Short mmCIF file of C-alpha atoms in Angstrom, two decimals:
data_model
loop_
_atom_site.label_atom_id
_atom_site.label_comp_id
_atom_site.label_asym_id
_atom_site.label_seq_id
_atom_site.Cartn_x
_atom_site.Cartn_y
_atom_site.Cartn_z
CA MET C 1 -26.84 -10.15 20.36
CA SER C 2 -24.02 -10.34 17.81
CA ASP C 3 -26.45 -9.69 14.97
CA ALA C 4 -27.79 -6.61 16.75
CA VAL C 5 -24.32 -5.16 17.12
CA LEU C 6 -23.18 -6.03 13.62
CA SER C 7 -26.33 -4.71 11.97
CA GLN C 8 -25.34 -1.12 12.73
CA PHE C 9 -22.37 -1.45 10.39
CA LYS C 10 -24.42 -2.49 7.38
CA GLN C 11 -24.86 0.23 4.82
CA ALA C 12 -27.24 0.53 1.93
CA GLU C 13 -25.80 -0.74 -1.30
CA LYS C 14 -24.49 2.14 -3.39
CA GLU C 15 -25.16 2.24 -7.09
CA GLU C 16 -21.97 1.69 -9.02
CA LYS C 17 -20.74 4.78 -10.82
CA LYS C 18 -21.51 4.41 -14.49
CA VAL C 19 -18.64 5.18 -16.81
CA ASN C 20 -18.38 5.35 -20.56
CA THR C 21 -16.94 2.09 -21.89
CA ASP C 22 -16.94 3.16 -25.56
CA LYS C 23 -13.58 4.95 -25.50
CA LYS C 24 -10.57 2.72 -24.93
CA LEU C 25 -8.06 4.12 -22.47
CA LYS C 26 -4.50 4.09 -23.79
CA ILE C 27 -2.17 2.76 -21.08
CA GLY C 28 1.60 2.78 -20.74
CA ILE C 29 3.47 0.51 -18.35
CA ILE C 30 6.73 1.71 -16.81
CA GLY C 31 8.82 -1.20 -15.55
CA THR C 32 8.05 -4.76 -16.65
CA GLY C 33 9.20 -6.78 -13.65
CA TRP C 34 7.24 -9.06 -11.37
CA ILE C 35 4.51 -6.69 -10.19
CA ALA C 36 3.78 -5.61 -13.77
CA GLU C 37 2.46 -9.11 -14.37
CA ALA C 38 -0.55 -8.43 -12.15
CA HIS C 39 -1.16 -5.11 -13.92
CA ILE C 40 -1.12 -6.60 -17.42
CA GLU C 41 -3.37 -9.47 -16.34
CA ALA C 42 -5.90 -6.96 -15.02
CA TYR C 43 -5.70 -4.74 -18.10
CA LYS C 44 -6.22 -7.73 -20.42
CA ARG C 45 -9.55 -8.43 -18.72
CA MET C 46 -10.90 -4.94 -19.42
CA GLU C 47 -12.66 -4.21 -22.70
CA ASP C 48 -12.17 -0.45 -22.40
CA VAL C 49 -8.37 -0.60 -22.15
CA VAL C 50 -5.53 -0.97 -24.63
CA VAL C 51 -1.90 -1.17 -23.54
CA VAL C 52 -0.05 0.81 -26.18
CA ALA C 53 3.44 1.30 -24.73
CA ALA C 54 5.95 -0.12 -22.27
CA ALA C 55 9.27 1.16 -20.94
CA ASP C 56 12.08 -0.72 -19.27
CA LEU C 57 15.74 0.11 -18.71
CA ILE C 58 16.84 -3.45 -19.54
CA PRO C 59 17.06 -3.98 -23.33
CA GLY C 60 14.56 -6.54 -24.60
CA LYS C 61 12.84 -7.04 -21.25
CA ALA C 62 9.63 -5.19 -22.12
CA GLU C 63 9.44 -6.91 -25.52
CA LYS C 64 9.73 -10.35 -23.92
CA PHE C 65 7.20 -9.40 -21.25
CA MET C 66 4.52 -8.45 -23.78
CA LYS C 67 5.26 -11.49 -25.92
CA ASP C 68 4.88 -13.76 -22.90
CA TYR C 69 1.50 -12.19 -22.15
CA GLU C 70 0.45 -12.23 -25.82
CA VAL C 71 -0.15 -8.50 -26.00
CA GLU C 72 0.37 -7.16 -29.50
CA GLY C 73 0.71 -3.68 -30.96
CA VAL C 74 2.81 -2.34 -28.09
CA ARG C 75 5.58 0.20 -28.70
CA PHE C 76 8.71 -0.10 -26.58
CA TYR C 77 11.01 2.47 -25.01
CA PRO C 78 14.23 2.40 -22.97
CA SER C 79 13.00 5.03 -20.49
CA HIS C 80 9.83 6.51 -19.07
CA LYS C 81 10.74 9.93 -20.50
CA GLU C 82 10.97 8.66 -24.07
CA MET C 83 7.70 6.79 -23.72
CA ILE C 84 5.81 9.78 -22.30
CA ASP C 85 7.37 12.19 -24.82
CA ASN C 86 6.33 10.06 -27.78
CA GLU C 87 2.94 8.67 -26.78
CA GLU C 88 -0.56 10.05 -26.18
CA LEU C 89 -1.44 8.25 -22.98
CA ASP C 90 -4.55 8.32 -20.80
CA ALA C 91 -2.75 6.78 -17.82
CA VAL C 92 0.39 4.93 -16.73
CA SER C 93 1.14 2.09 -14.35
CA ILE C 94 4.47 2.55 -12.58
CA CYS C 95 5.88 -0.87 -11.70
CA THR C 96 9.55 -0.04 -11.22
CA TYR C 97 11.61 -0.95 -8.19
CA ASN C 98 11.07 1.26 -5.13
CA THR C 99 13.90 3.74 -5.58
CA GLN C 100 12.61 4.62 -9.05
CA HIS C 101 8.99 5.37 -8.11
CA ALA C 102 9.26 9.14 -7.74
CA ALA C 103 10.96 10.18 -11.00
CA PRO C 104 8.51 8.64 -13.51
CA ALA C 105 5.53 9.66 -11.37
CA ILE C 106 6.67 13.28 -11.39
CA TYR C 107 7.39 13.22 -15.13
CA ALA C 108 3.96 11.76 -15.91
CA LEU C 109 2.26 14.37 -13.72
CA GLU C 110 4.18 17.13 -15.47
CA HIS C 111 2.52 15.87 -18.65
CA ASP C 112 -0.91 15.70 -16.94
CA ILE C 113 -1.06 11.90 -17.10
CA PRO C 114 -2.81 10.05 -14.22
CA VAL C 115 -0.58 7.58 -12.39
CA LEU C 116 -1.24 4.22 -10.76
CA LEU C 117 1.87 3.97 -8.58
CA GLU C 118 2.81 0.67 -6.99
CA LYS C 119 3.53 0.59 -3.27
CA PRO C 120 5.43 1.72 -1.36
CA PHE C 121 4.62 5.29 -2.36
CA THR C 122 8.33 6.17 -2.38
CA VAL C 123 11.39 5.36 -0.27
CA THR C 124 11.78 8.69 1.58
CA LEU C 125 9.46 11.41 2.81
CA GLU C 126 11.29 13.95 0.67
CA GLU C 127 10.51 11.93 -2.49
CA ALA C 128 6.86 11.60 -1.46
CA GLU C 129 6.60 15.34 -0.95
CA ALA C 130 8.13 15.95 -4.38
CA VAL C 131 5.48 13.74 -5.99
CA CYS C 132 2.74 15.57 -4.07
CA ARG C 133 4.03 18.94 -5.28
CA ALA C 134 4.02 17.71 -8.89
CA GLU C 135 0.50 16.38 -8.42
CA LYS C 136 -0.68 19.71 -6.99
CA ALA C 137 0.66 21.51 -10.06
CA SER C 138 -0.82 18.95 -12.46
CA LYS C 139 -4.27 18.37 -13.91
CA ALA C 140 -3.79 14.67 -13.18
CA PHE C 141 -3.62 12.58 -10.00
CA VAL C 142 -1.78 9.66 -8.40
CA SER C 143 -3.42 6.62 -6.84
CA VAL C 144 -1.10 4.46 -4.72
CA GLY C 145 -1.35 0.70 -5.13
CA PHE C 146 -2.81 -0.37 -1.79
CA GLN C 147 -5.27 -3.05 -2.91
CA PRO C 148 -6.06 -4.26 0.65
CA ARG C 149 -7.90 -0.95 1.09
CA LEU C 150 -10.58 -2.33 -1.27
CA ASP C 151 -11.18 -5.53 0.71
CA ALA C 152 -14.63 -5.70 2.30
CA ASN C 153 -13.11 -6.85 5.61
CA MET C 154 -10.70 -3.91 5.67
CA GLN C 155 -13.63 -1.62 4.96
CA MET C 156 -15.54 -3.23 7.81
CA ILE C 157 -12.75 -2.19 10.19
CA LYS C 158 -13.25 1.43 9.16
CA LYS C 159 -17.03 1.12 9.54
CA ILE C 160 -16.65 -0.25 13.06
CA VAL C 161 -14.35 2.59 14.11
CA GLU C 162 -16.50 5.27 12.49
CA SER C 163 -19.67 3.88 14.10
CA GLY C 164 -18.45 4.98 17.52
CA THR C 165 -18.83 1.50 19.00
CA LEU C 166 -15.21 1.59 20.22
CA GLY C 167 -15.49 5.13 21.60
CA LYS C 168 -12.42 7.34 21.43
CA ILE C 169 -9.43 5.51 19.96
CA TYR C 170 -6.37 6.01 22.14
CA TYR C 171 -3.94 3.16 21.41
CA ILE C 172 -3.33 0.81 18.48
CA GLN C 173 -0.96 -2.09 18.11
CA THR C 174 -0.45 -3.38 14.59
CA GLY C 175 1.99 -5.21 12.41
CA GLY C 176 2.46 -8.77 11.30
CA GLY C 177 4.97 -10.58 9.22
CA ARG C 178 6.38 -13.90 8.18
CA ARG C 179 8.29 -16.46 10.18
CA ARG C 180 10.27 -17.01 6.99
CA GLY C 181 9.49 -14.93 3.93
CA ILE C 182 12.39 -12.86 2.65
CA PRO C 183 11.89 -12.09 -1.04
CA GLY C 184 14.67 -11.83 -3.58
CA SER C 185 15.16 -9.83 -6.75
CA THR C 186 15.37 -6.03 -6.35
CA PHE C 187 13.55 -6.08 -3.00
CA ILE C 188 16.64 -6.73 -0.89
CA GLU C 189 19.22 -4.24 -2.13
CA LYS C 190 19.29 -0.65 -0.92
CA SER C 191 20.07 0.71 -4.40
CA THR C 192 16.82 -0.68 -5.78
CA GLY C 193 14.54 -1.53 -2.85
CA GLY C 194 15.64 1.35 -0.65
CA ILE C 195 13.66 -0.11 2.24
CA GLY C 196 12.79 -3.72 2.98
CA ALA C 197 9.97 -5.20 5.04
CA LEU C 198 8.88 -1.69 6.03
CA GLY C 199 8.00 -0.79 2.45
CA ASP C 200 6.96 -4.21 1.21
CA ILE C 201 4.37 -5.20 3.83
CA GLY C 202 4.69 -2.63 6.61
CA CYS C 203 2.98 0.06 4.53
CA TYR C 204 -0.10 -2.18 4.19
CA SER C 205 -0.33 -2.75 7.93
CA LEU C 206 -0.04 0.97 8.61
CA ASP C 207 -2.67 1.80 6.00
CA MET C 208 -5.18 -0.61 7.52
CA VAL C 209 -5.29 1.18 10.86
CA LEU C 210 -4.52 4.73 9.73
CA ASN C 211 -7.29 4.59 7.14
CA ALA C 212 -9.69 3.26 9.77
CA ILE C 213 -9.07 6.20 12.09
CA GLY C 214 -9.05 8.90 9.40
CA TYR C 215 -5.31 9.19 8.75
CA PRO C 216 -4.29 11.56 11.58
CA LYS C 217 -1.00 13.38 11.16
CA PRO C 218 2.04 11.57 12.64
CA LEU C 219 4.00 13.71 15.09
CA THR C 220 6.95 11.70 16.44
CA VAL C 221 8.53 8.29 15.87
CA SER C 222 10.84 6.17 17.98
CA GLY C 223 11.90 3.45 15.58
CA TYR C 224 14.15 0.43 15.21
CA ILE C 225 15.16 -1.68 12.22
CA SER C 226 17.41 -4.73 11.87
CA ASP C 227 18.69 -7.19 9.27
CA PHE C 228 19.74 -10.22 11.33
CA PHE C 229 18.03 -12.78 9.10
CA GLY C 230 18.54 -11.20 5.70
CA THR C 231 22.32 -10.93 6.09
CA ASN C 232 22.75 -14.44 7.51
CA PRO C 233 23.41 -17.22 4.93
CA LYS C 234 21.82 -19.67 7.37
CA TYR C 235 18.44 -18.05 6.73
CA ASN C 236 18.89 -16.29 3.40
CA GLY C 237 21.36 -18.45 1.47
CA LYS C 238 23.38 -16.81 -1.29
CA ASP C 239 21.20 -13.68 -1.17
CA ALA C 240 22.65 -12.82 2.24
CA ALA C 241 25.73 -11.33 0.58
CA ARG C 242 23.73 -8.65 -1.23
CA PHE C 243 21.06 -8.03 1.42
CA SER C 244 21.21 -4.36 2.48
CA VAL C 245 17.72 -3.38 3.69
CA ASP C 246 15.63 -4.06 6.80
CA ASP C 247 14.02 -7.43 7.47
CA PHE C 248 12.40 -6.24 10.73
CA GLY C 249 11.07 -2.90 11.88
CA ALA C 250 9.33 -1.63 14.99
CA ALA C 251 8.20 1.76 16.21
CA PHE C 252 6.29 3.75 18.79
CA ILE C 253 4.45 6.53 16.98
CA ARG C 254 2.52 9.51 18.35
CA LEU C 255 -0.37 10.72 16.19
CA GLU C 256 -2.53 13.81 16.29
CA GLY C 257 -5.63 13.30 18.42
CA ASP C 258 -3.63 11.85 21.31
CA ILE C 259 -3.36 8.41 19.70
CA ILE C 260 -0.43 6.03 20.16
CA LEU C 261 0.53 3.54 17.44
CA ASP C 262 2.68 0.54 18.40
CA PHE C 263 3.97 -1.09 15.21
CA ARG C 264 6.17 -4.04 14.20
CA ILE C 265 6.71 -5.86 10.90
CA ALA C 266 9.00 -8.69 9.77
CA TRP C 267 10.10 -10.68 6.76
CA ALA C 268 11.67 -13.26 9.09
CA MET C 269 11.57 -14.01 12.82
CA HIS C 270 11.58 -16.86 15.33
CA VAL C 271 7.84 -16.67 16.04
CA ASN C 272 4.71 -17.14 13.97
CA THR C 273 3.49 -13.56 14.48
CA PRO C 274 4.58 -10.46 16.40
CA GLY C 275 0.95 -10.06 17.43
CA ASP C 276 -2.56 -9.34 16.23
CA THR C 277 -3.75 -5.85 15.45
CA ILE C 278 -5.78 -4.38 18.32
CA ILE C 279 -7.56 -1.05 18.21
CA PHE C 280 -8.17 0.14 21.77
CA GLY C 281 -11.08 2.50 22.44
CA THR C 282 -12.75 3.91 25.54
CA GLU C 283 -15.96 1.95 24.83
CA GLY C 284 -14.57 -1.17 23.22
CA ALA C 285 -11.67 -2.80 21.42
CA LEU C 286 -11.30 -4.59 18.09
CA ARG C 287 -8.93 -7.52 17.59
CA ILE C 288 -7.88 -8.24 14.00
CA PRO C 289 -6.00 -11.55 13.53
CA SER C 290 -2.55 -11.09 12.02
CA THR C 291 -1.62 -12.13 8.51
CA ASP C 292 1.81 -12.95 7.13
CA CYS C 293 1.37 -11.39 3.69
CA TRP C 294 -0.70 -8.18 3.81
CA ASN C 295 -1.54 -8.38 0.12
CA GLY C 296 -5.22 -8.94 0.75
CA SER C 297 -7.59 -9.56 3.61
CA VAL C 298 -7.34 -9.91 7.37
CA GLY C 299 -6.09 -13.10 9.03
CA GLY C 300 -9.46 -14.39 10.20
CA PRO C 301 -12.73 -13.42 11.91
CA MET C 302 -12.40 -10.26 14.00
CA THR C 303 -13.64 -9.73 17.54
CA ILE C 304 -15.20 -6.67 19.17
CA TYR C 305 -14.74 -6.57 22.97
CA HIS C 306 -17.30 -4.33 24.68
CA ASP C 307 -19.73 -4.10 27.59
CA LEU C 308 -23.41 -4.68 26.99
CA CYS C 309 -25.91 -4.01 29.81
CA GLY C 310 -23.08 -4.18 32.30
CA GLN C 311 -21.75 -7.49 30.99
CA ARG C 312 -18.40 -8.01 29.28
CA THR C 313 -19.31 -9.16 25.78
CA GLU C 314 -17.51 -10.38 22.69
CA THR C 315 -18.96 -10.00 19.20
CA ILE C 316 -17.45 -12.03 16.39
CA VAL C 317 -17.22 -10.25 13.04
CA PRO C 318 -17.27 -12.97 10.38
CA ILE C 319 -15.05 -12.90 7.32
CA ILE C 320 -16.63 -11.43 4.20
CA LYS C 321 -15.73 -13.22 0.98
CA ASP C 322 -14.43 -10.78 -1.58
CA GLY C 323 -13.20 -10.82 -5.15
CA ASP C 324 -9.95 -10.12 -6.95
CA LEU C 325 -8.52 -7.14 -5.06
CA PHE C 326 -5.79 -6.40 -7.57
CA TYR C 327 -8.35 -6.19 -10.37
CA LYS C 328 -10.45 -3.91 -8.17
CA LYS C 329 -7.43 -1.69 -7.61
CA VAL C 330 -6.76 -1.25 -11.31
CA ARG C 331 -10.46 -0.89 -12.15
CA SER C 332 -11.07 1.76 -9.49
CA PHE C 333 -8.09 3.72 -10.82
CA LEU C 334 -9.35 3.60 -14.41
CA ASP C 335 -12.85 4.61 -13.33
CA ALA C 336 -11.28 7.62 -11.63
CA VAL C 337 -9.34 8.41 -14.80
CA LYS C 338 -12.58 8.45 -16.77
CA THR C 339 -14.37 10.69 -14.30
CA GLY C 340 -11.42 12.96 -13.54
CA GLY C 341 -10.81 11.65 -10.03
CA PRO C 342 -10.55 11.64 -7.14
CA ALA C 343 -7.85 9.04 -6.64
CA PRO C 344 -9.09 5.86 -4.92
CA VAL C 345 -5.99 5.87 -2.66
CA PRO C 346 -4.86 9.51 -2.51
CA THR C 347 -1.32 10.71 -1.91
CA SER C 348 -2.60 13.13 0.73
CA GLN C 349 -3.13 10.10 2.96
CA ILE C 350 -0.22 7.93 1.93
CA LEU C 351 2.15 10.86 2.50
CA TYR C 352 1.58 10.26 6.23
CA ASN C 353 2.16 6.53 5.77
CA GLN C 354 5.48 7.25 4.06
CA ALA C 355 6.41 9.80 6.72
CA ILE C 356 6.12 7.13 9.40
CA ILE C 357 8.29 4.67 7.47
CA ASP C 358 10.83 7.41 6.80
CA GLY C 359 10.74 8.36 10.48
CA ILE C 360 11.39 4.77 11.57
CA VAL C 361 14.51 4.60 9.40
CA LYS C 362 15.81 7.97 10.58
CA SER C 363 15.06 7.25 14.23
CA SER C 364 16.85 3.91 14.04
CA GLU C 365 19.90 5.53 12.46
CA LEU C 366 20.02 8.25 15.12
CA GLY C 367 19.15 5.96 18.03
CA ARG C 368 16.47 8.31 19.40
CA GLU C 369 12.96 9.60 18.87
CA VAL C 370 12.50 11.99 15.95
CA GLU C 371 9.92 14.61 15.17
CA ILE C 372 8.22 14.26 11.79
CA LYS C 373 8.51 17.51 9.88
CA PHE C 374 6.70 18.13 6.61
CA SER C 375 7.78 20.57 3.94
CA GLU C 376 5.44 22.95 2.13
CA ILE C 377 3.46 21.30 -0.68
#
């Protein structure tokens, strides 16, 4: 019975898009902090790529970074503008802290350079809209760094929803988080991180379900954020003194299509999980076990709850083993660069993701529900 249900989600294997591997793509990296390590490791594995330039505001940081990763022949710059002005680049990776995502992305687009932009997209909706306007005016594109999107299990969620097995989707609860897992570095200060758990792992959780249901437009948000753990030395040690972002967020979101999204995310809490993700439909429901990280796959085998021949039935969806998602993210971006797009994770979708996060912050500050309003792009 399970096999019969699951078989409808299997699709014929698609031939991989062939791309020219003769020409080496010239890459520039903007920001050489922690996340840039994963980018350089991926680039080093690709024979059709050469990293030619790196920019970082901190003197000597980019030089040390490339030396540590044994990458030679790189030219270094103190800003993204100087790098872009002085290099002929095929693409850039933007690995800066959150509050500096928008400016280099816009500048690269103004020079028609494709951008792989680390998550979160931006900090505010206004910044995200500015990037989208620059992209619209450019010959290039932006792909946002949501590697979980490429996981076979995440893609299975979308297949299940699109198959119609669940019927009309009307309510979704999603989220996740860590019992203890507050990061350090630039993540926890408003001047650099801008947002905390919402932008670090909340954006992944939102993307999982929004992508599955076709990214409907968000209409209203009633949100809440707090920082009880991050600002308490008992739980965050010496970093508590400089903690100025959210460590927990929750929201009730109304989406187009008469869909309700119930969301919560945490870097720290007194429970192992705020709950599994459940997609409620008129013909069935899908339970997705929670995960504390959101950098990769789902938390375990999923379950479809449905009726079959008048009997309440549960179908287990086994975990699919998958490869290096970060490598896939970078590779899919470069393949798009070679073919002229489209972006693997387009800003047209992630704009809605960012609008929800922005709405949660604004709603929490105002203490009431807010309407999400988009500007002209």
